[in-house]
Short mmCIF file of C-alpha atoms and ligand atoms in Angstrom, two decimals:
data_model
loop_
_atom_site.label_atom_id
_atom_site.label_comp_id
_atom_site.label_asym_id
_atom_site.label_seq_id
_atom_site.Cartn_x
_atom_site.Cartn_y
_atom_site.Cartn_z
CA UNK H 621 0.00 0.00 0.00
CA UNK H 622 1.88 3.52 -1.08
CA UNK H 623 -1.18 5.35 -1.12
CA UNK H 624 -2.16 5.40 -5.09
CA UNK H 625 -5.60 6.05 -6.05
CA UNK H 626 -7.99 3.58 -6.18
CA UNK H 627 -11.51 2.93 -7.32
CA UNK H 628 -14.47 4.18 -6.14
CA UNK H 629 -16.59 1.18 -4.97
CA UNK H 630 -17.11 2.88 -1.30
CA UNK H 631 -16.65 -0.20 1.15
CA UNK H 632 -14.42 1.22 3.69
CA UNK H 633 -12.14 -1.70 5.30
CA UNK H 634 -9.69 -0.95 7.22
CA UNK H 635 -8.82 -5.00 7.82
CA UNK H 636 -4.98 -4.67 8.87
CA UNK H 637 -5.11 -1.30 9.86
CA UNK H 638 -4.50 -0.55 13.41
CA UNK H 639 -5.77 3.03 14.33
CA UNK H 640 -5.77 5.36 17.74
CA UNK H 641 -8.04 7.06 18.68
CA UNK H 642 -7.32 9.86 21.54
CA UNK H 643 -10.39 10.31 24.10
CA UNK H 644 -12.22 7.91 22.95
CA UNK H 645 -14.60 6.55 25.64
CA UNK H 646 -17.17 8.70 25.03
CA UNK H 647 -18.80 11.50 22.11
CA UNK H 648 -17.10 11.90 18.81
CA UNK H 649 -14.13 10.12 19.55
CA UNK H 650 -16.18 7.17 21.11
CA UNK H 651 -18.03 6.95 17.46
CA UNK H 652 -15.12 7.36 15.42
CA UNK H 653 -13.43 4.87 17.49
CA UNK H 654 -16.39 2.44 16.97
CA UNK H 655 -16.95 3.00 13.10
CA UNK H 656 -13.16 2.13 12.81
CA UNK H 657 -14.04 -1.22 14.68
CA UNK H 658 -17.12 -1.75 12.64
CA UNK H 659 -14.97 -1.08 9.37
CA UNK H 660 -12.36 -4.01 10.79
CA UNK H 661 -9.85 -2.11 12.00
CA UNK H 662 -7.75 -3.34 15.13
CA UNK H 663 -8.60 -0.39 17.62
CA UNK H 664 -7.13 1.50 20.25
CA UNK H 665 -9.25 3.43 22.66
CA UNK H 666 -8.07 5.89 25.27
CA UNK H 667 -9.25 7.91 28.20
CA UNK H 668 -7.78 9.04 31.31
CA UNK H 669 -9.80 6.80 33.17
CA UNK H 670 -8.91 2.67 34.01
CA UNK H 671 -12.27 1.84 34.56
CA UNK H 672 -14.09 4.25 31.75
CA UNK H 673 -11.40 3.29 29.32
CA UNK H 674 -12.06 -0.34 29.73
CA UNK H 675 -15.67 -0.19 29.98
CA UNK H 676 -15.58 2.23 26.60
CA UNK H 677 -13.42 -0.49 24.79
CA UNK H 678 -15.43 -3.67 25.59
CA UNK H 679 -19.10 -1.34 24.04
CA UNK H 680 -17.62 -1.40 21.46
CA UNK H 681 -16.57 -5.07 21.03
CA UNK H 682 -20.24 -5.76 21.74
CA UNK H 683 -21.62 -3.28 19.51
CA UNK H 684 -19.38 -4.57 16.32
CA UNK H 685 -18.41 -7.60 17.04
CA UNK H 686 -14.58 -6.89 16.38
CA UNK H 687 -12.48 -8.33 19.14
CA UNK H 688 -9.32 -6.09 18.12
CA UNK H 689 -10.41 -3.25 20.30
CA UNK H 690 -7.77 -2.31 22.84
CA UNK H 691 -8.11 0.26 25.89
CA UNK H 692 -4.89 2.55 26.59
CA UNK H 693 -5.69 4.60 29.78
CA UNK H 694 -3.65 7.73 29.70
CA UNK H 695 -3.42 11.58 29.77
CA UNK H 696 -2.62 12.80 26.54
CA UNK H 697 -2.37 15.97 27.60
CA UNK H 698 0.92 15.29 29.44
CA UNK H 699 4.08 14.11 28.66
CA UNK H 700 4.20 11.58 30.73
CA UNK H 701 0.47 10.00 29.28
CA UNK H 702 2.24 10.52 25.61
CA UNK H 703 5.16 8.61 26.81
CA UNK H 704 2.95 5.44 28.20
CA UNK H 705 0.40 5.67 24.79
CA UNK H 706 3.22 4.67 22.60
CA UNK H 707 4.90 2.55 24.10
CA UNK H 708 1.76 0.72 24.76
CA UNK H 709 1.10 0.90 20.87
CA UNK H 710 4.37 2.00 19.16
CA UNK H 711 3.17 1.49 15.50
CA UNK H 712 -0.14 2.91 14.31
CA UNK H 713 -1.66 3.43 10.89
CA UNK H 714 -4.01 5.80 11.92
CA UNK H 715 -3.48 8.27 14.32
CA UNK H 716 -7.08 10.46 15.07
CA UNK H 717 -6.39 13.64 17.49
CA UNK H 718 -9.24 13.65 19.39
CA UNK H 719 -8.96 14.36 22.86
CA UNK H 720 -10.07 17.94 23.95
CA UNK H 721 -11.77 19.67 26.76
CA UNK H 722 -13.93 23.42 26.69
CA UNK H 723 -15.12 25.48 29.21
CA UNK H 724 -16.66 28.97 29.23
CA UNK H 725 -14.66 31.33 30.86
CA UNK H 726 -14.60 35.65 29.82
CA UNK H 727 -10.90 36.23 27.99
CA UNK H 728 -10.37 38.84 30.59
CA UNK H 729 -10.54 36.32 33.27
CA UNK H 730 -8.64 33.70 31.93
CA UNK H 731 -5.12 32.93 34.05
CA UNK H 732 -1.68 31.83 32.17
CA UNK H 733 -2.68 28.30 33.94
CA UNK H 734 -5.46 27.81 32.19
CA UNK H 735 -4.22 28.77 28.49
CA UNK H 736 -1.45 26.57 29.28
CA UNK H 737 -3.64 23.65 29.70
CA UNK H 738 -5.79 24.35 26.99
CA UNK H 739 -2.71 24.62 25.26
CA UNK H 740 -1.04 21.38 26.51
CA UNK H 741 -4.62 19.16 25.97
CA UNK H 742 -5.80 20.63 22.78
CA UNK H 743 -2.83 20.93 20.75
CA UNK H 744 0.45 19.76 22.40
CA UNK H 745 -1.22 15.84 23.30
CA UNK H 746 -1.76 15.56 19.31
CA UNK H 747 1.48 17.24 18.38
CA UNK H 748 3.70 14.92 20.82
CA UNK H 749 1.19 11.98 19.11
CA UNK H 750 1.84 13.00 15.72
CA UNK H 751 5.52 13.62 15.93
CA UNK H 752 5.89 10.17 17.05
CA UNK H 753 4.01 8.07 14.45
CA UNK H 754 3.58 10.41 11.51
CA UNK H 755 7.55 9.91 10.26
CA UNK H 756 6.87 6.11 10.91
CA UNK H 757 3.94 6.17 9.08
CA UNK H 758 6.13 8.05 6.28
CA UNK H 759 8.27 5.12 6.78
CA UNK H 760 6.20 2.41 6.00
CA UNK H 761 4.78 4.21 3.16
CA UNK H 762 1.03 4.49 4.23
CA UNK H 763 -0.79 6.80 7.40
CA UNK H 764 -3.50 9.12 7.97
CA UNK H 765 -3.29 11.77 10.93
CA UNK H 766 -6.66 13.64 11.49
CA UNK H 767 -6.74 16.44 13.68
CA UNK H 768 -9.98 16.84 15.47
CA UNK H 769 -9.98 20.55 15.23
CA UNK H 770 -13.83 22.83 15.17
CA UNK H 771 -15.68 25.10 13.12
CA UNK H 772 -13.96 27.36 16.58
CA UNK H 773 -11.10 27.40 14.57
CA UNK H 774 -12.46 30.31 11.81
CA UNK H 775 -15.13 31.29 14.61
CA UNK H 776 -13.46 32.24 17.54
CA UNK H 777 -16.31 32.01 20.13
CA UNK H 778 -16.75 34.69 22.48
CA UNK H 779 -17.46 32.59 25.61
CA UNK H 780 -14.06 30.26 25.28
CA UNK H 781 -11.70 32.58 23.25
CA UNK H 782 -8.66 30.36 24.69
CA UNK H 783 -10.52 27.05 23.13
CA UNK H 784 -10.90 28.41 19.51
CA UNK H 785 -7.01 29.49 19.91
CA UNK H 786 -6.20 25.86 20.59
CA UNK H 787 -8.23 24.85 17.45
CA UNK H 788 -6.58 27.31 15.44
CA UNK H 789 -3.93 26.39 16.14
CA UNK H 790 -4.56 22.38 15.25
CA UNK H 791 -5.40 23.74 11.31
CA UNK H 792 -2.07 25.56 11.17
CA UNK H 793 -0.15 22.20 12.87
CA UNK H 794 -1.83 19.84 10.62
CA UNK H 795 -1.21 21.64 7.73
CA UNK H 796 2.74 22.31 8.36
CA UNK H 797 2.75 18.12 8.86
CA UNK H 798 1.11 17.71 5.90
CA UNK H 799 3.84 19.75 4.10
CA UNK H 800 6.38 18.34 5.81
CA UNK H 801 5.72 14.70 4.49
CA UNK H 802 4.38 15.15 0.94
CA UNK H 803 4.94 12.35 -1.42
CA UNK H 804 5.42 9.66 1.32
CA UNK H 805 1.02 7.92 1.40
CA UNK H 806 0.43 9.43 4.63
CA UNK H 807 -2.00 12.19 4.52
CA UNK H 808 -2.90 14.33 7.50
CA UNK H 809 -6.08 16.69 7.81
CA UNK H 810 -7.85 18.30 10.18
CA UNK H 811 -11.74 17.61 10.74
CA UNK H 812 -13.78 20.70 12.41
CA UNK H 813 -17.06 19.18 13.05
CA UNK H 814 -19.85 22.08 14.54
CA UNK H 815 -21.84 22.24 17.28
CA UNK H 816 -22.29 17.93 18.16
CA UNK H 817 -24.64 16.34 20.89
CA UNK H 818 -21.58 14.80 23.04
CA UNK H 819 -21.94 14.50 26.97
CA UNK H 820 -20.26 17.68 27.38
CA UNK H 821 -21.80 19.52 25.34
CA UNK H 822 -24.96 18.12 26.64
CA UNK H 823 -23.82 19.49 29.63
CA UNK H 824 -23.08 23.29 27.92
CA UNK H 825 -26.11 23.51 26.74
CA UNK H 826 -27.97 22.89 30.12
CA UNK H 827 -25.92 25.24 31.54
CA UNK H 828 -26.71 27.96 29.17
CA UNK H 829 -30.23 27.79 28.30
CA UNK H 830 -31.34 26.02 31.70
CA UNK H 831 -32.25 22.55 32.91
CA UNK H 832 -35.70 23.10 33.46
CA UNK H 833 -37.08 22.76 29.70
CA UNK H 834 -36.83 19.74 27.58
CA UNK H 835 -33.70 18.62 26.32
CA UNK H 836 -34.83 19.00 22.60
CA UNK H 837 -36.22 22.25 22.95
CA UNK H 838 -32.95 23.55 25.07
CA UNK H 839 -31.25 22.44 21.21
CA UNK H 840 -33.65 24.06 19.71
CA UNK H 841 -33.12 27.34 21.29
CA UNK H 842 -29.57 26.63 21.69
CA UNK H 843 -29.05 26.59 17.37
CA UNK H 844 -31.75 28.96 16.89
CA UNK H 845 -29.92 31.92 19.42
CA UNK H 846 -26.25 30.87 19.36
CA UNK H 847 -25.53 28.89 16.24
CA UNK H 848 -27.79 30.71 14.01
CA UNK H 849 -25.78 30.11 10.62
CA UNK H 850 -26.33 26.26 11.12
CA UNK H 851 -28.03 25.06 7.82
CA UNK H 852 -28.98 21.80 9.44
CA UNK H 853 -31.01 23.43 12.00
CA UNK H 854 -30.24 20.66 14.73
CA UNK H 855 -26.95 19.47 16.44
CA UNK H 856 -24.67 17.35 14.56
CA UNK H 857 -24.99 13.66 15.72
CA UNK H 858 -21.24 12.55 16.70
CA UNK H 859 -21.91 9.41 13.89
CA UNK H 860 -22.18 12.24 11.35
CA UNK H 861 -18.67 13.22 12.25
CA UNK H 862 -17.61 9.93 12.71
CA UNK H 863 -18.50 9.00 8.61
CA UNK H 864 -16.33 11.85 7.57
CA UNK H 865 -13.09 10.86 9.49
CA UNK H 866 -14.11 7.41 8.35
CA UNK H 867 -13.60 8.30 4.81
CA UNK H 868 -10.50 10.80 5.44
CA UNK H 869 -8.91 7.55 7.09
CA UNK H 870 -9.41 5.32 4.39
CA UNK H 871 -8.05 4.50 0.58
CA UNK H 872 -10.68 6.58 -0.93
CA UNK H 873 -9.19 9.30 0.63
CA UNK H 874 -5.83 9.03 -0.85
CA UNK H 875 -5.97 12.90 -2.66
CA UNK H 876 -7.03 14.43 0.68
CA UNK H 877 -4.35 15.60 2.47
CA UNK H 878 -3.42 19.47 3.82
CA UNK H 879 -7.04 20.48 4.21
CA UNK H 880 -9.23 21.47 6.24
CA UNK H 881 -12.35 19.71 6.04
CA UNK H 882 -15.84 20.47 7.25
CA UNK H 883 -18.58 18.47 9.42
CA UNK H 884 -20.00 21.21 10.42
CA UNK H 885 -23.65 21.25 9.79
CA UNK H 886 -22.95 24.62 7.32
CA UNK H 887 -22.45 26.49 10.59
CA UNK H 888 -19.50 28.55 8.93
CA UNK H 889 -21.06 30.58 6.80
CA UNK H 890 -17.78 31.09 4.55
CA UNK H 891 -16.84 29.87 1.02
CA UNK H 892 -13.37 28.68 2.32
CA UNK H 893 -12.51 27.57 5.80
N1 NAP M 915 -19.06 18.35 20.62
C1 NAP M 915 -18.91 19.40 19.84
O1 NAP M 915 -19.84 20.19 19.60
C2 NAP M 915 -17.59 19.66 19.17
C3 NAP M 915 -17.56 20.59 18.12
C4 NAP M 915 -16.37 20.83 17.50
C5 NAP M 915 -15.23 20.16 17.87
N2 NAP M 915 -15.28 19.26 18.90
C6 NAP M 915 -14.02 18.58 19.28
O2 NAP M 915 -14.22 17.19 19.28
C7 NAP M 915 -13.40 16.58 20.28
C8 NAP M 915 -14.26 15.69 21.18
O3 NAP M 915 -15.27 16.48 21.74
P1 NAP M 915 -16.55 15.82 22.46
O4 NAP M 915 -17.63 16.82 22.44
O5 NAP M 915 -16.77 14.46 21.93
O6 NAP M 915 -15.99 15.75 23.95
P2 NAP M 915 -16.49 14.95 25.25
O7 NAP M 915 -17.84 14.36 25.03
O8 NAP M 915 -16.25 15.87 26.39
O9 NAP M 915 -15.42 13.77 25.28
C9 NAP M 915 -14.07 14.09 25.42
C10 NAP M 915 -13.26 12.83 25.37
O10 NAP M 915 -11.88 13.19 25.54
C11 NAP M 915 -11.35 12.46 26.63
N3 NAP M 915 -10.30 13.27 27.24
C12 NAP M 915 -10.39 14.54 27.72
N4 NAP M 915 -9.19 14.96 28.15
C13 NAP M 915 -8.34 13.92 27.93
C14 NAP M 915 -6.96 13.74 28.17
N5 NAP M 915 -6.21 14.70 28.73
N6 NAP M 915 -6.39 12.55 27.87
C15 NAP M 915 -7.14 11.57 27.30
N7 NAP M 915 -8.44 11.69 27.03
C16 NAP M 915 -9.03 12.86 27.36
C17 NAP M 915 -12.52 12.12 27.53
O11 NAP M 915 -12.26 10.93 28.21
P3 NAP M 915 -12.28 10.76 29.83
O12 NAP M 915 -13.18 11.82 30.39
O13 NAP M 915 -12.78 9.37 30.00
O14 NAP M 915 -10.84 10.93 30.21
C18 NAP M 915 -13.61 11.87 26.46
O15 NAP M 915 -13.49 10.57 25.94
C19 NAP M 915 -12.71 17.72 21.04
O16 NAP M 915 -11.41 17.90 20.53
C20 NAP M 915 -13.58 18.93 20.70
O17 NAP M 915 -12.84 20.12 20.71
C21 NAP M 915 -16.44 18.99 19.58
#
């Protein structure tokens, strides 16, 4: 496999593949991990958590069948939790930069601390990833390394200004990788899904339109007064992201590499990201 083109027929297998997923026990990176497993990929599945980890890795056995889905419990967003990852799983074919964390907090109010960490989670955790496996990939002639970045990245939001920096900066990363192993089969991308319904931002939601209304009408509102460009009217389901990286991950996908690509729901109401 050097990463030539090959014919559109659209059944995704990733049989021999083995592919990483970074905070994967639960919302996008829980379905991504899980529509690699369904598409026969050997899996691994990470969290910071023993128990969650586990527990996330063995759903997904049950829900696809595939045995050849592994938990790695680790922090990503520390050295240290970089270190363990690979040498748990040194050689991956598929590395998928998932892990992330957002709060609201005012930009005037934000300490060095916490742009740090946003810093270290968001961006440095895939970086460390990435400059580990991505040469190997180059290597072995085939890889795909997909930055889970956010339609944050061209819309810096208000109410997290030090989040949309961190997925800013994940565009400009994945691009300069990109560039910096053209002509080798491994492609790297970054995927900025929109607004998704994922635990936490379950979660941001309640807190900002209130707990005491339906959940579906709090999404409602939620689009309606804050996401108001959104041409799909509705949250993004995590599968709908999940398809995307799918495809960005597999042979099909082979032309794809540099960009910046959307699941967005049309939220970004620009020609060009
Ligand atoms: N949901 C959205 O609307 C949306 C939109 C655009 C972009 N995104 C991006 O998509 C990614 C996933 O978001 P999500 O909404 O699915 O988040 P989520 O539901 O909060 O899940 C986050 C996942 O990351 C893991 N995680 C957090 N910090 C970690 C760390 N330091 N080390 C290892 N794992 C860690 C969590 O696992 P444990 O808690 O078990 O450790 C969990 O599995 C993020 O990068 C986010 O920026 C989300």
């Amino acid at each position: 496999m050097t990463g030539e083109p090959v014919d559109s027929d659209m059944h995704i297998d990733l049989t021999g593949r083995t592919a990483l997923v970074t905070g994967s026990t639960s919302g996008i990176g829980h379905a991504i991990a899980t529509s690699f497993a369904g598409a026969g990929a050997r899996v691994v599945v990470n969290g910071r958590d023993e128990t969650r980890t586990r527990e996330a890795a063995a759903r997904i056995r049950d829900e696809t069948g595939n045995p050849e889905v592994h938990p790695v419990a680790a922090d990503v967003g520390t050295e240290e939790g970089a270190e363990k990852i690979i040498s748990a799983e040194p050689d991956v074919d598929i590395l998928v930069n998932n892990a992330g964390i957002f709060a609201p907090q005012p930009v005037f109010e934000i300490p060095d601390a916490e742009w740090r960490r946003f810093f270290e989670v968001n961006v440095l955790s895939g970086v460390r990833l990435a400059r580990h496996h991505t040469p190997r990939m180059a290597g072995r002639g085939w890889g795909r390394v997909i930055f889970i970045s956010s339609d944050s990245a061209v819309m810096p939001p208000t109410e997290m200004v030090h989040y949309g920096m961190t997925k800013t900066a994940q565009v400009a990363v994945s691009r300069g990788m990109a560039q910096s192993v053209k002509g080798t089969g491994v492609t790297v991308n970054s995927v900025l899904p929109g607004p998704t319904l994922t635990p936490g931002v379950e979660q941001f939601i309640t807190s900002l339109v209130g707990d005491d209304i339906p959940f579906a009408e709090a999404e409602r509102r939620f689009i309606a007064e804050s996401r108001p460009t959104s041409l799909l009217g509705r949250l993004i389901r995590p599968e709908e992201v999940a398809n995307l990286v799918l495809y960005v991950s597999s042979e099909y996908a082979s032309a794809t590499t540099g960009a910046a690509l959307r699941a967005d729901g049309g939220v970004i109401p620009t020609l060009i990201p």
